[in-house]
PDB file of N, CA, C and O in Angstrom:
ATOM      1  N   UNK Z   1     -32.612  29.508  59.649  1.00  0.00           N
ATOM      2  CA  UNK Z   1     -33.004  29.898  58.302  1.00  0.00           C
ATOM      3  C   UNK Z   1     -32.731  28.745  57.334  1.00  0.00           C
ATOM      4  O   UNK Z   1     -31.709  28.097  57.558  1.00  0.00           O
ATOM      5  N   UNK Z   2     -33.535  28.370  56.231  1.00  0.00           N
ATOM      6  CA  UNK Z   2     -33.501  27.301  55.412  1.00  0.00           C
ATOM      7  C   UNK Z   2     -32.181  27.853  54.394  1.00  0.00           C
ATOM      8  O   UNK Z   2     -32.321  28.879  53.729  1.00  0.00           O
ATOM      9  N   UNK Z   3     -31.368  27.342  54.373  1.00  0.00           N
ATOM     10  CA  UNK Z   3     -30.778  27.190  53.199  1.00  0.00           C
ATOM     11  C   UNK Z   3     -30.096  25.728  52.264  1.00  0.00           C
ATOM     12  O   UNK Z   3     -28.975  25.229  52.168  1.00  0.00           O
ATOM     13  N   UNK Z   4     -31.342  25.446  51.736  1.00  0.00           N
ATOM     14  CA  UNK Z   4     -30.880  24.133  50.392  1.00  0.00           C
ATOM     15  C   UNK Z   4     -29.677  24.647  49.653  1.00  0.00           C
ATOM     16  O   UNK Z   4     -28.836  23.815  49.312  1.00  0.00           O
ATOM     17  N   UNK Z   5     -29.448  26.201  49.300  1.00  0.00           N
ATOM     18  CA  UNK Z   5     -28.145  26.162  48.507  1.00  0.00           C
ATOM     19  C   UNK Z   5     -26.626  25.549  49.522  1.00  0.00           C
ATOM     20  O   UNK Z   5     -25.581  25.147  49.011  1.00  0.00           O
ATOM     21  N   UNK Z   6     -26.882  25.626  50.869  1.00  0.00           N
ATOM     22  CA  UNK Z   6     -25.688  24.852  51.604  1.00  0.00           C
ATOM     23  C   UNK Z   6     -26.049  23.537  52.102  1.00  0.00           C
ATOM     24  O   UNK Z   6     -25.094  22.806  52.365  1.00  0.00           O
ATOM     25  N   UNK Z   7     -27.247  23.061  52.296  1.00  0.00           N
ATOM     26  CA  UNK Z   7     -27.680  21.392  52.109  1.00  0.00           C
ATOM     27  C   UNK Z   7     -27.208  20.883  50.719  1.00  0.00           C
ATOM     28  O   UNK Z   7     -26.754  19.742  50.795  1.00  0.00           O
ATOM     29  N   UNK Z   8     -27.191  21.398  49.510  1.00  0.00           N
ATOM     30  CA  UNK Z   8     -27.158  20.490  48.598  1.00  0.00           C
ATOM     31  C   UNK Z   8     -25.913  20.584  48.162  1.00  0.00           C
ATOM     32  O   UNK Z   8     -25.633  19.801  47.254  1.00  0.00           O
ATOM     33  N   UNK Z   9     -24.662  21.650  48.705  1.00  0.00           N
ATOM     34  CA  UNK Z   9     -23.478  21.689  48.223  1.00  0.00           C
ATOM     35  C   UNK Z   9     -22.638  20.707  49.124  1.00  0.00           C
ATOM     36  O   UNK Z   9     -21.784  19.985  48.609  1.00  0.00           O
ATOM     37  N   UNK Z  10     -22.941  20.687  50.737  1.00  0.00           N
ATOM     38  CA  UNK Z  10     -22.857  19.702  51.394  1.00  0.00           C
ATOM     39  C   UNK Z  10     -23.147  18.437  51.020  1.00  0.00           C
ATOM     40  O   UNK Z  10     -22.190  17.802  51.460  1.00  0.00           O
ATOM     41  N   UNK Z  11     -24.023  17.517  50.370  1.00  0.00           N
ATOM     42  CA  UNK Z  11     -24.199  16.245  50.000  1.00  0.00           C
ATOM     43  C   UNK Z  11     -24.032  16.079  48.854  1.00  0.00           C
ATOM     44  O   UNK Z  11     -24.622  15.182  48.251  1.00  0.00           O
ATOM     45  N   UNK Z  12     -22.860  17.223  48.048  1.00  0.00           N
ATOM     46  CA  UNK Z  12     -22.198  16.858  46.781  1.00  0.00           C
ATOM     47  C   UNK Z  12     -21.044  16.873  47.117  1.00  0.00           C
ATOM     48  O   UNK Z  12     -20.293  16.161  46.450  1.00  0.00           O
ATOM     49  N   UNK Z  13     -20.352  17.793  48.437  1.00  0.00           N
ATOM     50  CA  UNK Z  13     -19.344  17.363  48.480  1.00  0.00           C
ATOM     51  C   UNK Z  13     -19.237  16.115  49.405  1.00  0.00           C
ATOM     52  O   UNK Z  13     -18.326  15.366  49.052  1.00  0.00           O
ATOM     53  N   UNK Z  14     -19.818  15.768  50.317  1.00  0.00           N
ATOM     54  CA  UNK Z  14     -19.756  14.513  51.149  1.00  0.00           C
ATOM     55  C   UNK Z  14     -19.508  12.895  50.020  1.00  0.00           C
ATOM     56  O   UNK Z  14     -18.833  11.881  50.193  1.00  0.00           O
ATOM     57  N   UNK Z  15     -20.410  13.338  48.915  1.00  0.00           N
ATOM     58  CA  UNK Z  15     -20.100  12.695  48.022  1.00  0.00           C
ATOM     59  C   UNK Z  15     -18.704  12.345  46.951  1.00  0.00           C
ATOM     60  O   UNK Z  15     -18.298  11.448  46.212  1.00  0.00           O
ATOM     61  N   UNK Z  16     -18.350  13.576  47.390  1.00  0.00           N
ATOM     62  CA  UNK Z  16     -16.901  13.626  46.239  1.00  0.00           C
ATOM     63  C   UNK Z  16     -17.468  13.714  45.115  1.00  0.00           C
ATOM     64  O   UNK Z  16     -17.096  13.044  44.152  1.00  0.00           O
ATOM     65  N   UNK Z  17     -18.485  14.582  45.070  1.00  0.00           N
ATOM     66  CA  UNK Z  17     -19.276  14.790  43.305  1.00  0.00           C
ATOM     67  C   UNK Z  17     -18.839  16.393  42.770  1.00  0.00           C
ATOM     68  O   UNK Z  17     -18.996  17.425  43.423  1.00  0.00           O
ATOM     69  N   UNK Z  18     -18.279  16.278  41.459  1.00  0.00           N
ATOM     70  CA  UNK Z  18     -17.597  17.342  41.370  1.00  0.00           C
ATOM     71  C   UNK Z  18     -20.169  18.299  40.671  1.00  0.00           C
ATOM     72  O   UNK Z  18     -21.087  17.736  40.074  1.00  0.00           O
ATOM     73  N   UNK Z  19     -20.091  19.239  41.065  1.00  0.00           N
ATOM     74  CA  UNK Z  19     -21.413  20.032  40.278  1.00  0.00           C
ATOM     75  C   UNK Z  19     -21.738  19.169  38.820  1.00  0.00           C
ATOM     76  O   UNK Z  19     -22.867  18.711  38.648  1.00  0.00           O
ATOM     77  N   UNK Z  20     -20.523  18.960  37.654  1.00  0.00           N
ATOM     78  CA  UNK Z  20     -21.125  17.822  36.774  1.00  0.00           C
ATOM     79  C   UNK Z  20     -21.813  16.940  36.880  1.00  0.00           C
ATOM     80  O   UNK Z  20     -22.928  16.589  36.492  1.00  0.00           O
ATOM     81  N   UNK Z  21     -20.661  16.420  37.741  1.00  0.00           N
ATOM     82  CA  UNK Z  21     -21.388  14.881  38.465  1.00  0.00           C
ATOM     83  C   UNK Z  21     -22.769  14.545  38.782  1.00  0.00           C
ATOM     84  O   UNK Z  21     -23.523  13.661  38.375  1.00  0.00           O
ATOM     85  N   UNK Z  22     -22.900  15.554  39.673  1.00  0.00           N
ATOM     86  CA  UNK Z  22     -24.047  15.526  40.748  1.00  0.00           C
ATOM     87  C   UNK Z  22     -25.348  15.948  39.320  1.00  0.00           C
ATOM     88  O   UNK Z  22     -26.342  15.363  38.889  1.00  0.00           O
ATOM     89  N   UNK Z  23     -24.703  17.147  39.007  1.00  0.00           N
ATOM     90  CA  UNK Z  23     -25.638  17.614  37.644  1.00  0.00           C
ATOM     91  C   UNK Z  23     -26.298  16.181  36.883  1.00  0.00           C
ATOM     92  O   UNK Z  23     -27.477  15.881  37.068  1.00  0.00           O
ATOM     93  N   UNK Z  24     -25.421  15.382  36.048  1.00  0.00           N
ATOM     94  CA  UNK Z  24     -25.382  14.338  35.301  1.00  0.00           C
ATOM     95  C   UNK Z  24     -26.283  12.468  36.153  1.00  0.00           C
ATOM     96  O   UNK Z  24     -26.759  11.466  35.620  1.00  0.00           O
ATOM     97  N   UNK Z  25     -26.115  12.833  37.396  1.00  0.00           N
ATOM     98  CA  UNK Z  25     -26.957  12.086  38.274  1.00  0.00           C
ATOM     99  C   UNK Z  25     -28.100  12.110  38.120  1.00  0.00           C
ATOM    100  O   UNK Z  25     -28.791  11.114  37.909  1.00  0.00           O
ATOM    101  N   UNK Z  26     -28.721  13.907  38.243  1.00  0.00           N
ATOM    102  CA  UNK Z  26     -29.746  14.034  38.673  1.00  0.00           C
ATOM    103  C   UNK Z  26     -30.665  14.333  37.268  1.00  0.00           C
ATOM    104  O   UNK Z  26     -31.895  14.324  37.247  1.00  0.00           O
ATOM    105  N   UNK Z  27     -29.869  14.574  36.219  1.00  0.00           N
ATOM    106  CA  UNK Z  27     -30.507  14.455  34.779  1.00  0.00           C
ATOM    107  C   UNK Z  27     -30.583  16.063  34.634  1.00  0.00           C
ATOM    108  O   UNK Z  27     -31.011  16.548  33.587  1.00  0.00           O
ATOM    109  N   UNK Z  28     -30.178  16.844  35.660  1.00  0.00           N
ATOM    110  CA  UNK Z  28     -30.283  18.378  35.183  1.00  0.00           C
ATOM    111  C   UNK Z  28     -28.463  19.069  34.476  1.00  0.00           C
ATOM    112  O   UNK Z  28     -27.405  18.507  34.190  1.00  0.00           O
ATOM    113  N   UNK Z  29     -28.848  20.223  34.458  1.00  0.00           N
ATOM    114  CA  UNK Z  29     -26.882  20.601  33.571  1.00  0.00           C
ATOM    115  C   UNK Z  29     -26.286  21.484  34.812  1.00  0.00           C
ATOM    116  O   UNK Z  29     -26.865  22.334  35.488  1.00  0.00           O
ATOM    117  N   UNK Z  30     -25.134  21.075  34.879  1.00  0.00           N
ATOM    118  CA  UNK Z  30     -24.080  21.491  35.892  1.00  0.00           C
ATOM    119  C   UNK Z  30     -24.477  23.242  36.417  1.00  0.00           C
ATOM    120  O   UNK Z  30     -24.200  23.512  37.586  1.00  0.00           O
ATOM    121  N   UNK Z  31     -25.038  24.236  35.639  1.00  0.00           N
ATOM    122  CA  UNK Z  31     -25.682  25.333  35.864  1.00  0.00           C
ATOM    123  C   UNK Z  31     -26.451  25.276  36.306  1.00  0.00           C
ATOM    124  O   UNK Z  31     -26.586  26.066  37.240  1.00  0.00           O
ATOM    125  N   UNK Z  32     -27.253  24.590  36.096  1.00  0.00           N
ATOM    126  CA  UNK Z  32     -28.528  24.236  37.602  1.00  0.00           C
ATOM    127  C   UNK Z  32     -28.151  24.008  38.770  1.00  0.00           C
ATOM    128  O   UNK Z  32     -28.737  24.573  39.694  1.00  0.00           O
ATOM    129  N   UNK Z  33     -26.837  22.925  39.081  1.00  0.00           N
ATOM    130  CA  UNK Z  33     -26.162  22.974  40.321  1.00  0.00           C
ATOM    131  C   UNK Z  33     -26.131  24.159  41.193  1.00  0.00           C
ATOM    132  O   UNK Z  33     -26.597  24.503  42.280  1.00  0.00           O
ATOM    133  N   UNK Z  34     -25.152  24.792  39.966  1.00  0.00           N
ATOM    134  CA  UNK Z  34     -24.364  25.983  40.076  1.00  0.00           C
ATOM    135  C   UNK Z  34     -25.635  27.258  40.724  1.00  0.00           C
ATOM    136  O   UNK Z  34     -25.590  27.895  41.777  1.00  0.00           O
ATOM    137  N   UNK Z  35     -26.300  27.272  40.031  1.00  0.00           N
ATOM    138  CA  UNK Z  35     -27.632  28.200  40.765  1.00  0.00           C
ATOM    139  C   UNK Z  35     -27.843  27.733  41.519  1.00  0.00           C
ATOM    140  O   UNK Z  35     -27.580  28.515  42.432  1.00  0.00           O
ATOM    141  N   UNK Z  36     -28.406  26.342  42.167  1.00  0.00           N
ATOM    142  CA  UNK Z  36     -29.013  26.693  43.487  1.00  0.00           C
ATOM    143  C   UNK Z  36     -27.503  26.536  44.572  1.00  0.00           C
ATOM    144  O   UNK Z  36     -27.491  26.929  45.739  1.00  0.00           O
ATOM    145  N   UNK Z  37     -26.926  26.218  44.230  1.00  0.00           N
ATOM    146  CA  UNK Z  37     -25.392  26.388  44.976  1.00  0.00           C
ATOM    147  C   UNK Z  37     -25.344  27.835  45.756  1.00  0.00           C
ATOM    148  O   UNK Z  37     -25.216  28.193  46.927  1.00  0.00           O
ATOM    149  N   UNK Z  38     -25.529  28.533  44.363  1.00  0.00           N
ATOM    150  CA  UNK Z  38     -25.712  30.053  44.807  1.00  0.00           C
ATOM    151  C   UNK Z  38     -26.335  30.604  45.331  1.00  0.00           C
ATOM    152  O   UNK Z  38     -25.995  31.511  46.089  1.00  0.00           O
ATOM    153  N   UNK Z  39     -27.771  30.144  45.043  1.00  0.00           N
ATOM    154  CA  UNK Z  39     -29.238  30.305  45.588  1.00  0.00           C
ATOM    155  C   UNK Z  39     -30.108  31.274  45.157  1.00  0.00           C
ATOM    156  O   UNK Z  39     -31.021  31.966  45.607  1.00  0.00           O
ATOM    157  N   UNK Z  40     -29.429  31.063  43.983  1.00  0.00           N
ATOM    158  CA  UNK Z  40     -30.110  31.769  42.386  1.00  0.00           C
ATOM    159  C   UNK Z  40     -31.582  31.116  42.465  1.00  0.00           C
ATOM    160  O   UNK Z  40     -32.594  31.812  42.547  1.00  0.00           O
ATOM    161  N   UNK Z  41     -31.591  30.305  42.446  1.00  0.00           N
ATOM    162  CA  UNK Z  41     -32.781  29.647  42.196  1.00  0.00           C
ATOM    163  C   UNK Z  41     -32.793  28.223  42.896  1.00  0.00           C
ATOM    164  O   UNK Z  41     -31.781  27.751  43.414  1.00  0.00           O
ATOM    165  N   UNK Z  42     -33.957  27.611  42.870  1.00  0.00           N
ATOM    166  CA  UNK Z  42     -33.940  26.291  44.397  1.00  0.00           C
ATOM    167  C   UNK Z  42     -34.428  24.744  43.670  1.00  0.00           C
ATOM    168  O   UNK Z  42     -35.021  24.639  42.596  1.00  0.00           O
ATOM    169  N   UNK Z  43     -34.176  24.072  44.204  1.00  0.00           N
ATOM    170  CA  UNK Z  43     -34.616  22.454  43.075  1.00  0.00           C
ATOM    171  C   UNK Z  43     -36.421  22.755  43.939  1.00  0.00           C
ATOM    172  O   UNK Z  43     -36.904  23.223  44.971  1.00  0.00           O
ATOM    173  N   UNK Z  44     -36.888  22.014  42.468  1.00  0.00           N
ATOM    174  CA  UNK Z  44     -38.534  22.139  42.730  1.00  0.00           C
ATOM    175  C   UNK Z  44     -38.571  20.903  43.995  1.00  0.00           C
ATOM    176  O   UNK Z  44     -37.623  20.459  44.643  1.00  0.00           O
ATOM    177  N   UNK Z  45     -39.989  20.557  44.065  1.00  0.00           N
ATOM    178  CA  UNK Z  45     -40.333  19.434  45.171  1.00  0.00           C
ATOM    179  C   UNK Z  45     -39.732  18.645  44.810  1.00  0.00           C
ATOM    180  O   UNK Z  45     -39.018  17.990  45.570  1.00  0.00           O
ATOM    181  N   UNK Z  46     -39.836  18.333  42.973  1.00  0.00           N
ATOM    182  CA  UNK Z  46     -40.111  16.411  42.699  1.00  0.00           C
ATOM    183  C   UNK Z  46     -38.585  16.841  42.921  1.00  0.00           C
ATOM    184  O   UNK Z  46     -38.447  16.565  44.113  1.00  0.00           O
ATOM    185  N   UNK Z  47     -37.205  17.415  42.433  1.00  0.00           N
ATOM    186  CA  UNK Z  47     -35.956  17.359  42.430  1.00  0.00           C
ATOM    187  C   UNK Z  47     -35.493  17.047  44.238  1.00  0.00           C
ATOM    188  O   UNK Z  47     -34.824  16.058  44.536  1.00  0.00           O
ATOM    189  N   UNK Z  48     -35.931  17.964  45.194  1.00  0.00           N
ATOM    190  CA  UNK Z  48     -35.893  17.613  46.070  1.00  0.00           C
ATOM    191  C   UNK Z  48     -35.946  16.237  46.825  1.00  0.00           C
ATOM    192  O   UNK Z  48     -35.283  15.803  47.768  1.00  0.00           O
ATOM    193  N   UNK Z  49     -37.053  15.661  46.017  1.00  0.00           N
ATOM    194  CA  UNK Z  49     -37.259  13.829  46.556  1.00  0.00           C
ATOM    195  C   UNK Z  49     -36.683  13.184  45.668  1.00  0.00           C
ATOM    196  O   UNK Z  49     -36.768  11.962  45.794  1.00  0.00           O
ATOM    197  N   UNK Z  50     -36.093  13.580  44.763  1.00  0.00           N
ATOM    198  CA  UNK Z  50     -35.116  12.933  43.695  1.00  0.00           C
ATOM    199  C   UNK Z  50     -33.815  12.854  44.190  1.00  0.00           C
ATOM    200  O   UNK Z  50     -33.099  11.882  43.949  1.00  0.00           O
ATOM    201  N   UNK Z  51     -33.419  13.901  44.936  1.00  0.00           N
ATOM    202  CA  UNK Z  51     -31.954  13.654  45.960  1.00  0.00           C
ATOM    203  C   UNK Z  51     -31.994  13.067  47.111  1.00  0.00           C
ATOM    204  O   UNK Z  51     -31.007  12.545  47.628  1.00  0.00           O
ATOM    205  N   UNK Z  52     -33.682  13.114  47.860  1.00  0.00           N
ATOM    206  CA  UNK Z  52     -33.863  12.860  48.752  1.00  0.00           C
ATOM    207  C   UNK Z  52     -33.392  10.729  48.753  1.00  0.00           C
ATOM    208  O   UNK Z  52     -32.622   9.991  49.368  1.00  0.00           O
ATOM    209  N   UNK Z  53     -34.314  10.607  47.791  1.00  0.00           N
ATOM    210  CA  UNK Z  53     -34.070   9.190  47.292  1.00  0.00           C
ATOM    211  C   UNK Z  53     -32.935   8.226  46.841  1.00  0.00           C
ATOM    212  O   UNK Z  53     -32.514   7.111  47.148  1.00  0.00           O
ATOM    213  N   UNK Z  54     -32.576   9.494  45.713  1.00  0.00           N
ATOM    214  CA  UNK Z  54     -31.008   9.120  45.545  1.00  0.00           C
ATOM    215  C   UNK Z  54     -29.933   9.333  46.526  1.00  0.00           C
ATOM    216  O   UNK Z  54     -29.521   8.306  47.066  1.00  0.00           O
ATOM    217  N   UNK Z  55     -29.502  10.216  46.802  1.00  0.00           N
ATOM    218  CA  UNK Z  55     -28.370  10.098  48.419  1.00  0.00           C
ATOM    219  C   UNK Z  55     -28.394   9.474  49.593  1.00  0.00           C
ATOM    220  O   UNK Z  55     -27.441   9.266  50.343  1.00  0.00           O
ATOM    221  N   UNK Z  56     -30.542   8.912  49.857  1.00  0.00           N
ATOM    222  CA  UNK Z  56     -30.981   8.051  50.919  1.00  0.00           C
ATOM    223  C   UNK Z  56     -30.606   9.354  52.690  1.00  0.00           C
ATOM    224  O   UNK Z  56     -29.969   9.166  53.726  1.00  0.00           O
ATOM    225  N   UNK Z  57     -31.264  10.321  52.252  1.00  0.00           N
ATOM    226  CA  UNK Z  57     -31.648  11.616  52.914  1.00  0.00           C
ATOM    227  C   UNK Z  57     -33.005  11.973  53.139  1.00  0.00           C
ATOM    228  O   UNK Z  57     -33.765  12.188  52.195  1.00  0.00           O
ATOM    229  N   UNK Z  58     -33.405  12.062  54.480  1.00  0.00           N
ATOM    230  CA  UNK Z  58     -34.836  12.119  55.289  1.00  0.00           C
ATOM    231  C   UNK Z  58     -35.089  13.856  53.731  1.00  0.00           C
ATOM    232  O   UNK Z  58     -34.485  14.861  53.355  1.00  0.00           O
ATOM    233  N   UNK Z  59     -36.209  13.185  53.480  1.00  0.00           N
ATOM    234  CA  UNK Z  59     -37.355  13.876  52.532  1.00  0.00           C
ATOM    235  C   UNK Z  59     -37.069  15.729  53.747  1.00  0.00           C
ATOM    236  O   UNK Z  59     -36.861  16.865  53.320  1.00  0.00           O
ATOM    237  N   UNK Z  60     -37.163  15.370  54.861  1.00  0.00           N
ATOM    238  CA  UNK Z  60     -37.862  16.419  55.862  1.00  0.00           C
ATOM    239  C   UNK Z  60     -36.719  16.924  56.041  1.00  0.00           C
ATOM    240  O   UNK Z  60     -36.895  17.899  56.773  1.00  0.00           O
ATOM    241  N   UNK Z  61     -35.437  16.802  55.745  1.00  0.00           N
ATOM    242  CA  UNK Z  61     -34.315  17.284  56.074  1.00  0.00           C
ATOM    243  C   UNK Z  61     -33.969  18.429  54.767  1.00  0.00           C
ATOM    244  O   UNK Z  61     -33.060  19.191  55.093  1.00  0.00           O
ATOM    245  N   UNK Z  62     -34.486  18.669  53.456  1.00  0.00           N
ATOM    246  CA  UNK Z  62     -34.558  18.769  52.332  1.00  0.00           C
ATOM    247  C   UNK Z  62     -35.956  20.328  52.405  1.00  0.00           C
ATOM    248  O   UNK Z  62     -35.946  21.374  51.755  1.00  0.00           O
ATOM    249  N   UNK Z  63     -36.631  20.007  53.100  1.00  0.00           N
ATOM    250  CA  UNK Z  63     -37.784  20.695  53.011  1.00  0.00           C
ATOM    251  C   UNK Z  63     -37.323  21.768  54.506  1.00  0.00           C
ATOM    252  O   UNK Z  63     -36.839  21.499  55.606  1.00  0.00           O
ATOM    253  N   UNK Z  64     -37.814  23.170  53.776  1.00  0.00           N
ATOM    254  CA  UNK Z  64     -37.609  24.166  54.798  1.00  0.00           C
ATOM    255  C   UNK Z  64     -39.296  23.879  55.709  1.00  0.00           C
ATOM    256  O   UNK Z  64     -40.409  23.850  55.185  1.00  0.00           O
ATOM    257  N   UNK Z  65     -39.049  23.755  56.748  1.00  0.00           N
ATOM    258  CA  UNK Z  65     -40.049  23.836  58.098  1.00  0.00           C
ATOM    259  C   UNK Z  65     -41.392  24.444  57.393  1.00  0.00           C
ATOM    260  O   UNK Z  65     -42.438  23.807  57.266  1.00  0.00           O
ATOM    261  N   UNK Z  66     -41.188  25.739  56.973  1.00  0.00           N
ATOM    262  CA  UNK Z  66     -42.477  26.207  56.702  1.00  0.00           C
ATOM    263  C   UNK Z  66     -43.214  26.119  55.358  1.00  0.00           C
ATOM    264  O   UNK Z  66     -44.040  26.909  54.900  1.00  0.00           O
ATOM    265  N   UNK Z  67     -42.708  24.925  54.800  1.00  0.00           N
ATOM    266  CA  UNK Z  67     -43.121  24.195  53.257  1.00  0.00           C
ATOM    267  C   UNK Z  67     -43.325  22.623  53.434  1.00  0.00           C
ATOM    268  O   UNK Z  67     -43.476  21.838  52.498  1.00  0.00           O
ATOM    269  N   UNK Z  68     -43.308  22.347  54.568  1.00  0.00           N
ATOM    270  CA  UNK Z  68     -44.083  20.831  55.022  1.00  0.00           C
ATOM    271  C   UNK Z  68     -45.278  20.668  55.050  1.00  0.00           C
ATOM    272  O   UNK Z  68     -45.923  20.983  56.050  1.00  0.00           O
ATOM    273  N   UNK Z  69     -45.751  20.229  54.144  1.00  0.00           N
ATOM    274  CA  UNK Z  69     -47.399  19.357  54.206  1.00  0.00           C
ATOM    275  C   UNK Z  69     -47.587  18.872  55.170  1.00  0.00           C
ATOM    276  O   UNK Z  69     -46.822  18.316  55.957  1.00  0.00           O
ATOM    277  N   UNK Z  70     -49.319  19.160  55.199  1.00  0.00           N
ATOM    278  CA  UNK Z  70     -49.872  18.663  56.363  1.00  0.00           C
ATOM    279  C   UNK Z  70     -49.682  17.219  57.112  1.00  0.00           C
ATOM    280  O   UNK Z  70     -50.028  16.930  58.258  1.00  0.00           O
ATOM    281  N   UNK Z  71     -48.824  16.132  55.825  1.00  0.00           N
ATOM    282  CA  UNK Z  71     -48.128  15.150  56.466  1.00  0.00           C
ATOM    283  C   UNK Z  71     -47.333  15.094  57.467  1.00  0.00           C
ATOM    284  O   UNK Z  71     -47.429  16.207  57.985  1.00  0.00           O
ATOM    285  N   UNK Z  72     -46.482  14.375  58.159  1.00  0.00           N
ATOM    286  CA  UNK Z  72     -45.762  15.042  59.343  1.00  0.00           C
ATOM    287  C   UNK Z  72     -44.892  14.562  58.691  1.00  0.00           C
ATOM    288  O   UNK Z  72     -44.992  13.579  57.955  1.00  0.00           O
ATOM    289  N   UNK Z  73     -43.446  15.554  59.006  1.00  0.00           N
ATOM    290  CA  UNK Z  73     -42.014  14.776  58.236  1.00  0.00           C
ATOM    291  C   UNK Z  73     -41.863  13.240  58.881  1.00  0.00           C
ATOM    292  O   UNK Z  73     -41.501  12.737  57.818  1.00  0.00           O
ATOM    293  N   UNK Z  74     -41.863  12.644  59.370  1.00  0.00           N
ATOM    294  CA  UNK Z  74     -42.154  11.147  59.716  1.00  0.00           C
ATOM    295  C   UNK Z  74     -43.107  10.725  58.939  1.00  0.00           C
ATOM    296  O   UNK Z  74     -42.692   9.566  58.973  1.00  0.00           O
ATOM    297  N   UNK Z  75     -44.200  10.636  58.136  1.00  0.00           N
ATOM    298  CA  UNK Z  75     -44.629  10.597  56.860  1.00  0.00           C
ATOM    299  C   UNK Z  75     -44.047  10.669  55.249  1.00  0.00           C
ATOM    300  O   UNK Z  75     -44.121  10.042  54.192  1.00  0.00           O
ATOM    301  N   UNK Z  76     -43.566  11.597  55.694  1.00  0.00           N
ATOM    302  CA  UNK Z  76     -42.690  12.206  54.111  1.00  0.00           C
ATOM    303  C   UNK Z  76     -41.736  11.532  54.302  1.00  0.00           C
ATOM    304  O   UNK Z  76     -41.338  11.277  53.165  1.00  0.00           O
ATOM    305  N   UNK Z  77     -40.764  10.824  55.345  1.00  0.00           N
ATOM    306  CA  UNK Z  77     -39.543  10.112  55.022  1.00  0.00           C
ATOM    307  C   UNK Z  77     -40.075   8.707  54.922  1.00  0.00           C
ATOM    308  O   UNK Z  77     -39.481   7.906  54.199  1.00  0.00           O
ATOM    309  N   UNK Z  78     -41.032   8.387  55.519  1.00  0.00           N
ATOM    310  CA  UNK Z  78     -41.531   6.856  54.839  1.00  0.00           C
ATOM    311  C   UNK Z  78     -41.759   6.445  53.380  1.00  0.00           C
ATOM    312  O   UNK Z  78     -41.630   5.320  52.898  1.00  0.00           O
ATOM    313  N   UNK Z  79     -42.102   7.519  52.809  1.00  0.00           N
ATOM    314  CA  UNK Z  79     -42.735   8.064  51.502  1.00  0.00           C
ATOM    315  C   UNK Z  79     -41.609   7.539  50.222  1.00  0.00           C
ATOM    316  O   UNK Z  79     -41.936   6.994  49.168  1.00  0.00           O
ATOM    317  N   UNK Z  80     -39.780   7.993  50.814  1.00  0.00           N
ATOM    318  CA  UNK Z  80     -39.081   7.994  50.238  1.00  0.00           C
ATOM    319  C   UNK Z  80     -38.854   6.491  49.087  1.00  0.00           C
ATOM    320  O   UNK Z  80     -37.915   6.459  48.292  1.00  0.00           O
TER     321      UNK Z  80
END
């Protein structure tokens, strides 16, 4: 089962990024963290390739299986 709310709490803490942090990185507010943390709500695509880029994390690792474009994830991580 896809869950980005435990992918993205994982590569904030791998980071040692306190939710501010990571918040203040990514140009969104620490409550945005905090939701998809929870899984209140999920980062759109472009946010997705915005962490994908910034942390230097396969695009396809980010994307649940059944929301991959007809690109092949070996496409989408070249992309990065």
């Amino acid at each position: 089962m896809y869950e980005i709310n435990k992918i993205i709490k994982k590569i904030r803490d791998d980071n040692k990024l306190t939710q501010t942090e990571f918040a203040a990185f990514l140009s969104v507010s620490h409550q945005t963290v905090s939701s998809w943390e929870r899984a209140r709500t999920r980062p759109t695509l472009v946010m997705l390739k915005k962490i994908s880029q910034s942390f230097n994390i396969p695009l396809s690792k980010l994307l649940p299986v059944d929301k991959v474009p007809k690109k092949s994830k070996r496409d989408l991580d070249k992309e990065k």
